[in-house]
PDB file of C-alpha atoms in Angstrom:
ATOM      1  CA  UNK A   1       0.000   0.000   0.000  1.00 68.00           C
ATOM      2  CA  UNK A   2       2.699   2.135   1.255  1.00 69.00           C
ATOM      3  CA  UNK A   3       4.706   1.386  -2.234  1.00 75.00           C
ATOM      4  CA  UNK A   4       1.887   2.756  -4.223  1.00 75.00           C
ATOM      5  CA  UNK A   5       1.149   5.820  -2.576  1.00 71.00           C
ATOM      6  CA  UNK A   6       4.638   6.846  -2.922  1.00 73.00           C
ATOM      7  CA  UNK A   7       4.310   5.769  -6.711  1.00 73.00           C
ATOM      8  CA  UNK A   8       1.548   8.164  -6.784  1.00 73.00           C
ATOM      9  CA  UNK A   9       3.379  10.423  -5.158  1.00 74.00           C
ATOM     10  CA  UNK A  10       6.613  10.362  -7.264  1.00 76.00           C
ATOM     11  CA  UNK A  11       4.153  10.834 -10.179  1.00 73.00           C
ATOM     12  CA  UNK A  12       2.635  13.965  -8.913  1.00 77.00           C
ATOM     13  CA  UNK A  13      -1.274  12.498  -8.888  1.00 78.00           C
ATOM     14  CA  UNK A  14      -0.895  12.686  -5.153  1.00 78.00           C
ATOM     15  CA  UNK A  15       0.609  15.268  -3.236  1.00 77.00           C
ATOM     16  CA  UNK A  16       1.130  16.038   0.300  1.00 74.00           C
ATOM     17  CA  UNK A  17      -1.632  18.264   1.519  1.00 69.00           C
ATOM     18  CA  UNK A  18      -0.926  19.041   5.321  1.00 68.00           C
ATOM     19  CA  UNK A  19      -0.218  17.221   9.133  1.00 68.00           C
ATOM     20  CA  UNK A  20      -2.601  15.685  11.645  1.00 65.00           C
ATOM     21  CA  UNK A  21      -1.913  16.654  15.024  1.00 66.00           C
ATOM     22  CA  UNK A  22       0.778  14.819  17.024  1.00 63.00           C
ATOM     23  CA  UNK A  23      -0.140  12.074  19.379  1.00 65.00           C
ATOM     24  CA  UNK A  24       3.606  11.804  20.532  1.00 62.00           C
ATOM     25  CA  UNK A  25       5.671  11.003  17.574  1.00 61.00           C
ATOM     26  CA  UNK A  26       6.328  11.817  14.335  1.00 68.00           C
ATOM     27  CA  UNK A  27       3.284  14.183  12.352  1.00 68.00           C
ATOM     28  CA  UNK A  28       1.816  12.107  10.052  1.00 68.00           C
ATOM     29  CA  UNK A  29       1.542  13.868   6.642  1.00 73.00           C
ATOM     30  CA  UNK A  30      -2.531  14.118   5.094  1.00 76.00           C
ATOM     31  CA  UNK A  31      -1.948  12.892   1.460  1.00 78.00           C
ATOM     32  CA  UNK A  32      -4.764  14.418  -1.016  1.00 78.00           C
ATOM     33  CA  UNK A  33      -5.423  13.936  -4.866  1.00 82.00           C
ATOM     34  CA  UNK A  34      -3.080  16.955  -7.170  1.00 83.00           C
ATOM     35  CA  UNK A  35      -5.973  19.217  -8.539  1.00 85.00           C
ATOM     36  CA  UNK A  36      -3.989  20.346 -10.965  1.00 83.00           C
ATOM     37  CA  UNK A  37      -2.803  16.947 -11.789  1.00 86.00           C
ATOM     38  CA  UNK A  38      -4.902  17.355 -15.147  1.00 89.00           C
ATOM     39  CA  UNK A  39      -7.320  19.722 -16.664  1.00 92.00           C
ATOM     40  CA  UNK A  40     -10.358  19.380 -19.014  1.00 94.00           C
ATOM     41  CA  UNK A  41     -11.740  22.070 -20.867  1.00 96.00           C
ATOM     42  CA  UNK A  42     -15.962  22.818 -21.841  1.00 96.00           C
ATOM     43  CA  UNK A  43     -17.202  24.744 -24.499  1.00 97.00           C
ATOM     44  CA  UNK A  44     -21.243  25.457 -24.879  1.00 96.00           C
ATOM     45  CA  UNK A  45     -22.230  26.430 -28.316  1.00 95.00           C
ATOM     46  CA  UNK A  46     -25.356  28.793 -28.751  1.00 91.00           C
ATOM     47  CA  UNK A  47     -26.986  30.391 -31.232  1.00 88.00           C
ATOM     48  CA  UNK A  48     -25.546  33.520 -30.102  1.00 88.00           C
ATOM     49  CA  UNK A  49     -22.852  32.537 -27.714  1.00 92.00           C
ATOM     50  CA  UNK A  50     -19.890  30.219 -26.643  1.00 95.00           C
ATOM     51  CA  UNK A  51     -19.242  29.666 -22.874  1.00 95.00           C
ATOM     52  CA  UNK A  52     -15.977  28.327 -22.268  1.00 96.00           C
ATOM     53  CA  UNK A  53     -14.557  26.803 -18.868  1.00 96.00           C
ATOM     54  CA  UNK A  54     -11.523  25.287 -17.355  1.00 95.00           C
ATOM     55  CA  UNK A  55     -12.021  22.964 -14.360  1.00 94.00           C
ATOM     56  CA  UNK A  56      -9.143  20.863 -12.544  1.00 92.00           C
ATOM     57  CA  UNK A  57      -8.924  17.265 -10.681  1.00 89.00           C
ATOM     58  CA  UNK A  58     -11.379  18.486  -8.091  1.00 86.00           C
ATOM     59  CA  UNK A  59     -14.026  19.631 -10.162  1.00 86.00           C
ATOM     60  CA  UNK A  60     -13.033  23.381  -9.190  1.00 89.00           C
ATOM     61  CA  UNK A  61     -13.530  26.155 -11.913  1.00 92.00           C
ATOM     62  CA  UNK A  62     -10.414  27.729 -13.064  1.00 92.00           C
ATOM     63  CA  UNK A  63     -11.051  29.562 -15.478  1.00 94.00           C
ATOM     64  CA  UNK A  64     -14.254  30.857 -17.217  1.00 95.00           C
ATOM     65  CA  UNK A  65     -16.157  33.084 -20.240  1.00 95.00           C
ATOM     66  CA  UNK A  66     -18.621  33.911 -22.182  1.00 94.00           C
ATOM     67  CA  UNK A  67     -18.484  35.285 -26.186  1.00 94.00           C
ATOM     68  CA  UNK A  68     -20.866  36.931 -28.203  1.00 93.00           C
ATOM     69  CA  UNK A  69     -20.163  34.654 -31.568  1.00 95.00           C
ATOM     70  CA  UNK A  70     -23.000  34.269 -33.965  1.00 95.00           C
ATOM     71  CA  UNK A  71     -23.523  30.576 -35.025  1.00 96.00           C
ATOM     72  CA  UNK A  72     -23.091  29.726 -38.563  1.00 96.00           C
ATOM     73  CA  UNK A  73     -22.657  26.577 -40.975  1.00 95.00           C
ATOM     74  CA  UNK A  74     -20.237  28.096 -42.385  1.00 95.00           C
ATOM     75  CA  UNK A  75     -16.447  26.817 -42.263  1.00 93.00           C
ATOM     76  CA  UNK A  76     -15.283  30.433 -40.834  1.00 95.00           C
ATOM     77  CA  UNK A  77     -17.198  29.475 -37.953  1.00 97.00           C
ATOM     78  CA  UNK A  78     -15.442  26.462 -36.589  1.00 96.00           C
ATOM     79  CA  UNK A  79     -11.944  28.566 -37.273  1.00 96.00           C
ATOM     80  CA  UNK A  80     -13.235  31.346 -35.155  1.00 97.00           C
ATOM     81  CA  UNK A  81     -14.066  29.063 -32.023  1.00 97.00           C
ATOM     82  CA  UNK A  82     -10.945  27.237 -32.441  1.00 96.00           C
ATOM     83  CA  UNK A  83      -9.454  30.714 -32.286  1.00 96.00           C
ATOM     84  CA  UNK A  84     -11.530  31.362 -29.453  1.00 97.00           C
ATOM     85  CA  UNK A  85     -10.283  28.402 -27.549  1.00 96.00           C
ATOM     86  CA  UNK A  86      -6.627  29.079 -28.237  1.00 95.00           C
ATOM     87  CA  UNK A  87      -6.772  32.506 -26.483  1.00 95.00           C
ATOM     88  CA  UNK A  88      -8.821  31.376 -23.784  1.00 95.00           C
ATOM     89  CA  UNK A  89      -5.936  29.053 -22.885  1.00 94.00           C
ATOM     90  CA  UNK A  90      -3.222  31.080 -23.723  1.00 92.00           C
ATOM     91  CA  UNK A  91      -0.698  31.612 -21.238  1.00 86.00           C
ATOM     92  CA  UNK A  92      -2.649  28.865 -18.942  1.00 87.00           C
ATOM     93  CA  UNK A  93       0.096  26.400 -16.957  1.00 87.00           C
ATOM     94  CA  UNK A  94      -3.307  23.985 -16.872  1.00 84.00           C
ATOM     95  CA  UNK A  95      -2.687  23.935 -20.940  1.00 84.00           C
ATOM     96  CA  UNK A  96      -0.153  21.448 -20.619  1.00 86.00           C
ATOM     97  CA  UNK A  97      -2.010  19.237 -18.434  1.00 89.00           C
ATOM     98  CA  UNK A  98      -5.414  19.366 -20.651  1.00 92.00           C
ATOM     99  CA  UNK A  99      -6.743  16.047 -21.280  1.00 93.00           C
ATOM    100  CA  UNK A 100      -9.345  17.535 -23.815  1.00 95.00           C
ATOM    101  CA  UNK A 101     -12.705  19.408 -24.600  1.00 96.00           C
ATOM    102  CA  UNK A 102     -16.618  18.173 -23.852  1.00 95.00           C
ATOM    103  CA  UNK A 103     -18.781  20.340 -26.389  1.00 96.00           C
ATOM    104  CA  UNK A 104     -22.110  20.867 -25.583  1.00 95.00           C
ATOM    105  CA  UNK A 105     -24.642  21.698 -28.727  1.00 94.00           C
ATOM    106  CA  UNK A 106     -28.259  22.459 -28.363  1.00 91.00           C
ATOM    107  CA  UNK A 107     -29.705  19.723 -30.317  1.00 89.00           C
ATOM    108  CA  UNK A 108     -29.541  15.803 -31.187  1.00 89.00           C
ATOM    109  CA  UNK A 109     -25.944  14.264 -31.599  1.00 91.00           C
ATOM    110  CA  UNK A 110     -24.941  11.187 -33.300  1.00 90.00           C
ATOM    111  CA  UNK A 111     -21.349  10.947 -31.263  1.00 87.00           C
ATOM    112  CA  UNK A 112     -20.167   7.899 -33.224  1.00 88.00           C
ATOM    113  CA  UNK A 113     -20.681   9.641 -36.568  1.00 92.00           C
ATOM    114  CA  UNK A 114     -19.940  13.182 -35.262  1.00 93.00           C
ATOM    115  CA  UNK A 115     -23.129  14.659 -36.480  1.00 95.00           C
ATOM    116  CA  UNK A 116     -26.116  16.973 -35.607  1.00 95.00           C
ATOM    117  CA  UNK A 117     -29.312  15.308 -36.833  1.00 93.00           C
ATOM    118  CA  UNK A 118     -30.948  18.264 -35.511  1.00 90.00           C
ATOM    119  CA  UNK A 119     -31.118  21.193 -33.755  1.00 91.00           C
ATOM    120  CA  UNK A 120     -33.619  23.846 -34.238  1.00 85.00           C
ATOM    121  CA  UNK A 121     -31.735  26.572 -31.695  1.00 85.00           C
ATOM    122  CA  UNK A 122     -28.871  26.410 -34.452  1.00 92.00           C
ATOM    123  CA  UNK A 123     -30.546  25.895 -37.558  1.00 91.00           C
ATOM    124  CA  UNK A 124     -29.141  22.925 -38.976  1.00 95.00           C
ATOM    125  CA  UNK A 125     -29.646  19.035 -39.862  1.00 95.00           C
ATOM    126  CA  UNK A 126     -27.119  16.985 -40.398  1.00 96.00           C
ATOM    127  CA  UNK A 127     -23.933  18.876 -39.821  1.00 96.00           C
ATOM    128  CA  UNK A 128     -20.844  17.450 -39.385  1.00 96.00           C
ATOM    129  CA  UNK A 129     -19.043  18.206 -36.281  1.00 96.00           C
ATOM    130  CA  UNK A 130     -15.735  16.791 -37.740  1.00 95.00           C
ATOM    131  CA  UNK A 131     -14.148  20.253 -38.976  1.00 95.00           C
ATOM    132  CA  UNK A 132     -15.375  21.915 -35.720  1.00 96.00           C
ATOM    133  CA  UNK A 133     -13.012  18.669 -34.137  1.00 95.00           C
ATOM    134  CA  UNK A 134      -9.842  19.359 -36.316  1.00 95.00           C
ATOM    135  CA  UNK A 135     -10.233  22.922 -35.829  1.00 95.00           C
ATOM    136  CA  UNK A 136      -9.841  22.858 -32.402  1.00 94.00           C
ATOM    137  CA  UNK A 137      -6.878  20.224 -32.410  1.00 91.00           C
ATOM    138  CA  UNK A 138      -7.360  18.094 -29.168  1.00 92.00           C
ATOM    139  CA  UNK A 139      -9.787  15.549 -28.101  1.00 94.00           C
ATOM    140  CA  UNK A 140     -12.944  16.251 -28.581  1.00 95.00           C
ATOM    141  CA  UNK A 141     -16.121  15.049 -26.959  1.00 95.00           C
ATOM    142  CA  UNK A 142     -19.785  16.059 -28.323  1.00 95.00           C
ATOM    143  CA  UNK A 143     -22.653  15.898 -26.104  1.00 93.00           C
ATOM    144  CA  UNK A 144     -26.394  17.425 -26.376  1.00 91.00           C
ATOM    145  CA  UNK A 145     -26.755  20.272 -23.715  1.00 91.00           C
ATOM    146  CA  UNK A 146     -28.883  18.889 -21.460  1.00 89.00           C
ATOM    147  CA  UNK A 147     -27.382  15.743 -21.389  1.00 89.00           C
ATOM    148  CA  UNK A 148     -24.042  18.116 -20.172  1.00 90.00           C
ATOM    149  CA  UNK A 149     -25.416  19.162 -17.864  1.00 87.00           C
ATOM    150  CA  UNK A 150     -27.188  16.482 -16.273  1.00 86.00           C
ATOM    151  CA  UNK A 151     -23.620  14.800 -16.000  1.00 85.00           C
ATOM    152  CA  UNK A 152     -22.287  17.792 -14.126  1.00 84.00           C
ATOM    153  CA  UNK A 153     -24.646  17.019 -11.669  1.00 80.00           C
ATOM    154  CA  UNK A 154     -23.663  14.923  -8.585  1.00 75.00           C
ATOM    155  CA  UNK A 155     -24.980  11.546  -9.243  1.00 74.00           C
ATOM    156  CA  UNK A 156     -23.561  10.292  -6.216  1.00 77.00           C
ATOM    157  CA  UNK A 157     -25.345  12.337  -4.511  1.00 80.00           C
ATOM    158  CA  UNK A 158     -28.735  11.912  -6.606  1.00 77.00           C
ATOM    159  CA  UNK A 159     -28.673   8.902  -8.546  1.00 83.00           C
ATOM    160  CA  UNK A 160     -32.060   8.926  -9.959  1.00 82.00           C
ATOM    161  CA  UNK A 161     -33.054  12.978 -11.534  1.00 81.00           C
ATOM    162  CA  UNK A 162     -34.288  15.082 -13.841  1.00 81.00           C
ATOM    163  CA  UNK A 163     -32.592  17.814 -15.593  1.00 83.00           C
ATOM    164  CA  UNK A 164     -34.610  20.557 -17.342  1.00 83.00           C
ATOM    165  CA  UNK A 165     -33.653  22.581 -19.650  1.00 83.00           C
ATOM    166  CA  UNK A 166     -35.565  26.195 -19.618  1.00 83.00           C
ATOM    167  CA  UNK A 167     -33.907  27.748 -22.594  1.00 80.00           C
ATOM    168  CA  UNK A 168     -34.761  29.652 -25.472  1.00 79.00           C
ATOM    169  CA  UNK A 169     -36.217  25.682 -26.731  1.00 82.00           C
ATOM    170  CA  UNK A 170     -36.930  23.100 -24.098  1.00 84.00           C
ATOM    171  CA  UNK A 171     -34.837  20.058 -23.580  1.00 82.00           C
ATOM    172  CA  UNK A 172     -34.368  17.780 -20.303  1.00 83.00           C
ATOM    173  CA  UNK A 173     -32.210  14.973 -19.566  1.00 85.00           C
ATOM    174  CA  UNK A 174     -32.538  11.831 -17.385  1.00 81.00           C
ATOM    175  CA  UNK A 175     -30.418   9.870 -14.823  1.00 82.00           C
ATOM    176  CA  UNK A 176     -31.015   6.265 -13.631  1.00 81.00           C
ATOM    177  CA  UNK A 177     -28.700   4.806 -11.125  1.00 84.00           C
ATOM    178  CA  UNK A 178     -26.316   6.731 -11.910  1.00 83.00           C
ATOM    179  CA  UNK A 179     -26.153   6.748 -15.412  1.00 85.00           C
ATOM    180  CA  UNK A 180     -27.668   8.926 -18.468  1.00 84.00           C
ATOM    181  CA  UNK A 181     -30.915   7.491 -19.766  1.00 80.00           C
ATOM    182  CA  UNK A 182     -30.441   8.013 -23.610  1.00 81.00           C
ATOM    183  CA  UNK A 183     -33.317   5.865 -25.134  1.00 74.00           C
ATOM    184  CA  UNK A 184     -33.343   5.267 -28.728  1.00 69.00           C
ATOM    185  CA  UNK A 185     -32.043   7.869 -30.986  1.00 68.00           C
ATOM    186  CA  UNK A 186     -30.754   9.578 -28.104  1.00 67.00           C
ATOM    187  CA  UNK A 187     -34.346  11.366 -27.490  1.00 69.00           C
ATOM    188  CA  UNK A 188     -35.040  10.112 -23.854  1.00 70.00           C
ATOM    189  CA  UNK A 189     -35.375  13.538 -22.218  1.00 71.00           C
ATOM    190  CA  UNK A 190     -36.893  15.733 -25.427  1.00 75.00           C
ATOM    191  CA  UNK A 191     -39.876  16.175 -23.846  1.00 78.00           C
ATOM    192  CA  UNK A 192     -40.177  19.662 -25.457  1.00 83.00           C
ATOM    193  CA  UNK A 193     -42.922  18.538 -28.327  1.00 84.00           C
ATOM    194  CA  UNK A 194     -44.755  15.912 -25.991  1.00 84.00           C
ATOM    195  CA  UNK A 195     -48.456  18.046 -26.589  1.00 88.00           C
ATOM    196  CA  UNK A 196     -49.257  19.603 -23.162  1.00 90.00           C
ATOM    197  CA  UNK A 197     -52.252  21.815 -23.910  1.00 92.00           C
ATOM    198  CA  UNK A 198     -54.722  19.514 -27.011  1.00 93.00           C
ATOM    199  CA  UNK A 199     -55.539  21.795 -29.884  1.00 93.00           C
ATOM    200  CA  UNK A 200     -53.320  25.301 -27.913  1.00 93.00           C
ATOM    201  CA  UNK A 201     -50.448  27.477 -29.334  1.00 92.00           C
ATOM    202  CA  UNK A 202     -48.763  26.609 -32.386  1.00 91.00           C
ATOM    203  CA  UNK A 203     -45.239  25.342 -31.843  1.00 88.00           C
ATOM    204  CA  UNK A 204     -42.358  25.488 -34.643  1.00 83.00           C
ATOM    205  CA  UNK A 205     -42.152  21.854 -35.208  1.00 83.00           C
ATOM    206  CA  UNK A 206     -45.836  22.631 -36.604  1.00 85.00           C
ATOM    207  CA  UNK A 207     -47.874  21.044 -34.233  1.00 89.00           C
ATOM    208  CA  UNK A 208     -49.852  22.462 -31.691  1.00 92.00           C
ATOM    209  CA  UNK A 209     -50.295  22.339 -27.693  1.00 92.00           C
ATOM    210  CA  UNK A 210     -46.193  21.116 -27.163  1.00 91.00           C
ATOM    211  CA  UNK A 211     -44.720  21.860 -24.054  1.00 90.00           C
ATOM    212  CA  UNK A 212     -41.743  23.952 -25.743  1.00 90.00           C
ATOM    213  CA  UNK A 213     -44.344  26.430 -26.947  1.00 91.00           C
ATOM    214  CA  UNK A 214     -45.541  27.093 -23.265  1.00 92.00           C
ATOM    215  CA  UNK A 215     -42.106  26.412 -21.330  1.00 90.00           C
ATOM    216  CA  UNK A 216     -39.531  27.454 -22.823  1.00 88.00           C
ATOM    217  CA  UNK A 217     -37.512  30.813 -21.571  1.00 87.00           C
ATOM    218  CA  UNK A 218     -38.817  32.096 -25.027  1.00 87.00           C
ATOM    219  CA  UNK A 219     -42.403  32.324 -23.769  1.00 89.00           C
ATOM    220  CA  UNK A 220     -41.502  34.956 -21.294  1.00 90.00           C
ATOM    221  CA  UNK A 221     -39.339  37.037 -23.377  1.00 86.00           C
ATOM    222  CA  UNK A 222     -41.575  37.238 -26.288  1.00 83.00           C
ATOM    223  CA  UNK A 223     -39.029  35.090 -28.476  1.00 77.00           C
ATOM    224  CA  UNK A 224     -36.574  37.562 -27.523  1.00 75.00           C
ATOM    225  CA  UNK A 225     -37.927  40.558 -28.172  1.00 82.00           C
ATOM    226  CA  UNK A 226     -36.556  41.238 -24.417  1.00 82.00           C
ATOM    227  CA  UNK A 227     -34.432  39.883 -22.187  1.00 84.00           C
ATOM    228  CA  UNK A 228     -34.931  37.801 -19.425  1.00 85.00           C
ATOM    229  CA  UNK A 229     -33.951  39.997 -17.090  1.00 86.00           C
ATOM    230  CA  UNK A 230     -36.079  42.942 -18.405  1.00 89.00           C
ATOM    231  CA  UNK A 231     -39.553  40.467 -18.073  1.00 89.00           C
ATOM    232  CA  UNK A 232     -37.758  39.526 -14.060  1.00 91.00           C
ATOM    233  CA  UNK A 233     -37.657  43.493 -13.380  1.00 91.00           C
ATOM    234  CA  UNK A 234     -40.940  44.285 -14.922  1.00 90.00           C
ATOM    235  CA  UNK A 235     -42.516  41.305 -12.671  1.00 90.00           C
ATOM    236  CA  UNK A 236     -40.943  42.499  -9.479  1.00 90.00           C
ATOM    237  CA  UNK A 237     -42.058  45.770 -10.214  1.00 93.00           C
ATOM    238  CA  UNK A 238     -45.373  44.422 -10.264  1.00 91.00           C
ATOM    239  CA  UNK A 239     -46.809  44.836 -13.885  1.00 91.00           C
ATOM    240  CA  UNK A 240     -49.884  43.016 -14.015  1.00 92.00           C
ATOM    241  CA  UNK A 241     -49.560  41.835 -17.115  1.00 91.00           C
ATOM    242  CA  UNK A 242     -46.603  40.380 -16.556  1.00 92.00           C
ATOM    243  CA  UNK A 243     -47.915  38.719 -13.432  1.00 94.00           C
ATOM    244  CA  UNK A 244     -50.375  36.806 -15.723  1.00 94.00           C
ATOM    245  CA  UNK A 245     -48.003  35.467 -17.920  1.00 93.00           C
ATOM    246  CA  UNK A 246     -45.346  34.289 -14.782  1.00 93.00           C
ATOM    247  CA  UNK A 247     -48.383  32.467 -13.516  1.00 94.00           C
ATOM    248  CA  UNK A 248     -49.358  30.976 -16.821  1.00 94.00           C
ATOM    249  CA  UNK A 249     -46.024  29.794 -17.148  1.00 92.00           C
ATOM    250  CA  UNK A 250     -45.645  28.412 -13.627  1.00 92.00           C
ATOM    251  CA  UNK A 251     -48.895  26.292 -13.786  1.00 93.00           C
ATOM    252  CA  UNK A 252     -47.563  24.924 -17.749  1.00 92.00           C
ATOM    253  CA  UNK A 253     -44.347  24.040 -16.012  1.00 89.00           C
ATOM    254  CA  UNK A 254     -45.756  21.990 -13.044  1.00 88.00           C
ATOM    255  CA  UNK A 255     -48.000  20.215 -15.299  1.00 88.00           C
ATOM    256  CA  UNK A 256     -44.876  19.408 -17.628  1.00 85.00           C
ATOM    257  CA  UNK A 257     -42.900  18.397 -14.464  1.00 81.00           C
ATOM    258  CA  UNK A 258     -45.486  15.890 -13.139  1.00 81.00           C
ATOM    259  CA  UNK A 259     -45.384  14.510 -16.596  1.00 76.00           C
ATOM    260  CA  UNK A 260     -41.998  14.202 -16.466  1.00 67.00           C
ATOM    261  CA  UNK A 261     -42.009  12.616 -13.206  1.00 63.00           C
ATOM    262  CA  UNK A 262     -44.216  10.009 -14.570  1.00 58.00           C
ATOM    263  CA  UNK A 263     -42.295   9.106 -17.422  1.00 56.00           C
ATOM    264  CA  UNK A 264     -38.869   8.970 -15.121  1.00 52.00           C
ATOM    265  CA  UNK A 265     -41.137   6.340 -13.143  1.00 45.00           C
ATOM    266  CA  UNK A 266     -41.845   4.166 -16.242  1.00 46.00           C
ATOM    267  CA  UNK A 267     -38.460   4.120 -17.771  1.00 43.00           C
ATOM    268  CA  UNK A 268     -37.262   3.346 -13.964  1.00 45.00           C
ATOM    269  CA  UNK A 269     -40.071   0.249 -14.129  1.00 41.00           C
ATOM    270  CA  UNK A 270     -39.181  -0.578 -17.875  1.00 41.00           C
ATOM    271  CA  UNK A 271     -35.403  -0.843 -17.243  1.00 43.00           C
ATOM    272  CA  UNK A 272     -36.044  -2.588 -14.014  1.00 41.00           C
ATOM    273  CA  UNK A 273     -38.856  -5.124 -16.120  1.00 37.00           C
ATOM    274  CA  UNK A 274     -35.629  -5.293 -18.491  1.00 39.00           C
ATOM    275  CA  UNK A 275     -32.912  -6.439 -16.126  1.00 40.00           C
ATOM    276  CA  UNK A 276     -35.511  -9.309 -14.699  1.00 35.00           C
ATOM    277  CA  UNK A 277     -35.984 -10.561 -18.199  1.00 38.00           C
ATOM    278  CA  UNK A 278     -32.931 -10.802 -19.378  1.00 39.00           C
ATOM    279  CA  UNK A 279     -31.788 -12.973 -16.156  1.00 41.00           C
ATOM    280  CA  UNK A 280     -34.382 -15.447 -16.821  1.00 40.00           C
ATOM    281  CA  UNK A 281     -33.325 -15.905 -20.347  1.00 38.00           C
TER     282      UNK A 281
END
């Protein structure tokens, strides 16, 4: 045991961290895991934005910003976020420790092909992701947003959850034991077009009544005809109108919630139906 703990230690993953108290002879040194052992790197991709952010071995934030950078298909683009990403980590010691990038994209990701099948927050079908991967000239890891985010959550700490995603489109994500529920086609928590209100508001996929169309950040800032923040200040300053529409959206949302907890309770009962199955055959 000893042996490999100074192993660790001669390769810098473990370092000494401090001393317990004495209890008569020697200190005893408190070994602890080298943050900055390795880095990894995230980059969100918006229709208007990137978010970049550096975290080390302990999950701490390093390093973190946000662009204004119009999305486009266009080749340019990919350059310019590459570009992006090299001054973000220029001059950055945790450069030469960075294990690689998770990119998060608003929209449905085929990661063994390195394509968006779709995304309606971008604007595109079928776009390869495989220039945006040689632009930026490290490993690369795609992931929906939602599905991000959901593993940034704690899942030892909550094992079974929901993410949802109140953005300018609605997405979710869901965890099972641990682990990210995907479904087939990667569509287990696009809940955004499951129809909410029968025969109500006309949503952009073309149908009518779907939960993006009454849940999504969108609804309260007029498709972004104002910011978020200008609806929050008009509602604490107590516009009426405004009031309305918070409550409308409130009462949507826990109806979409309990929806989604029923579904997270069938997939739970499927998978577990699943597991019993397969044992007896």
């Amino acid at each position: 045991m000893l042996a490999n703990v100074n192993d660790l230690l001669e390769k810098r993953l473990l370092e000494e961290v401090g001393e317990y108290a004495s209890t008569g002879g020697r200190k005893a040194k408190s070994i602890g895991i080298n943050k900055s052992y390795c880095h990894a790197m995230g980059l969100l991709i918006t229709a208007n934005h990137i978010e970049m952010v550096l975290v080390n071995l302990g999950d701490e934030i390093v390093k973190k910003d946000r662009i204004r950078l119009k999305f486009t298909a266009e080749l340019s683009y990919c350059t310019e976020v590459a570009q992006k990403v090299e001054t973000f980590l220029a001059d950055e010691p945790a450069k030469e420790t960075l294990l690689g990038i998770g990119i998060a994209i608003p929209g449905i990701i085929d990661q063994k092909e390195r394509i968006v099948l779709k995304s309606h927050a971008l604007g595109i079908e079928n776009y390869s992701l495989r220039f945006l991967e040689q632009a930026v000239g490290m490993p690369v890891y795609f992931e929906n947003d939602a599905n991000a985010a959901m593993l940034a959550e704690k899942k030892q700490k909550y094992p079974n959850a929901i993410y949802l995603s109140l953005n300018h489109t609605l997405g979710g994500a869901f965890c099972i034991d641990g682990k990210l529920y995907r479904g087939q086609n990667q569509k287990a928590g696009e809940f955004g077009h499951m129809i909410l209100v029968p025969g109500g508001k006309k949503c952009y996929c073309g149908k009518s009544g779907c939960a993006d169309a009454y849940c999504a950040a969108s609804v309260l800032t007029e498709d972004n005809r104002q910011s978020l923040d200008a609806f929050m200040e008009n509602l604490e300053s107590g516009d009426k109108k405004v009031l309305q529409i918070w409550n409308e959206y409130l009462d949507h949302l826990a109806v979409l919630i309990s929806i989604y907890g029923w579904h997270m309770i069938w997939i739970s009962y499927w998978g577990a139906m699943s597991e019993v199955y397969s044992q007896i055959i």
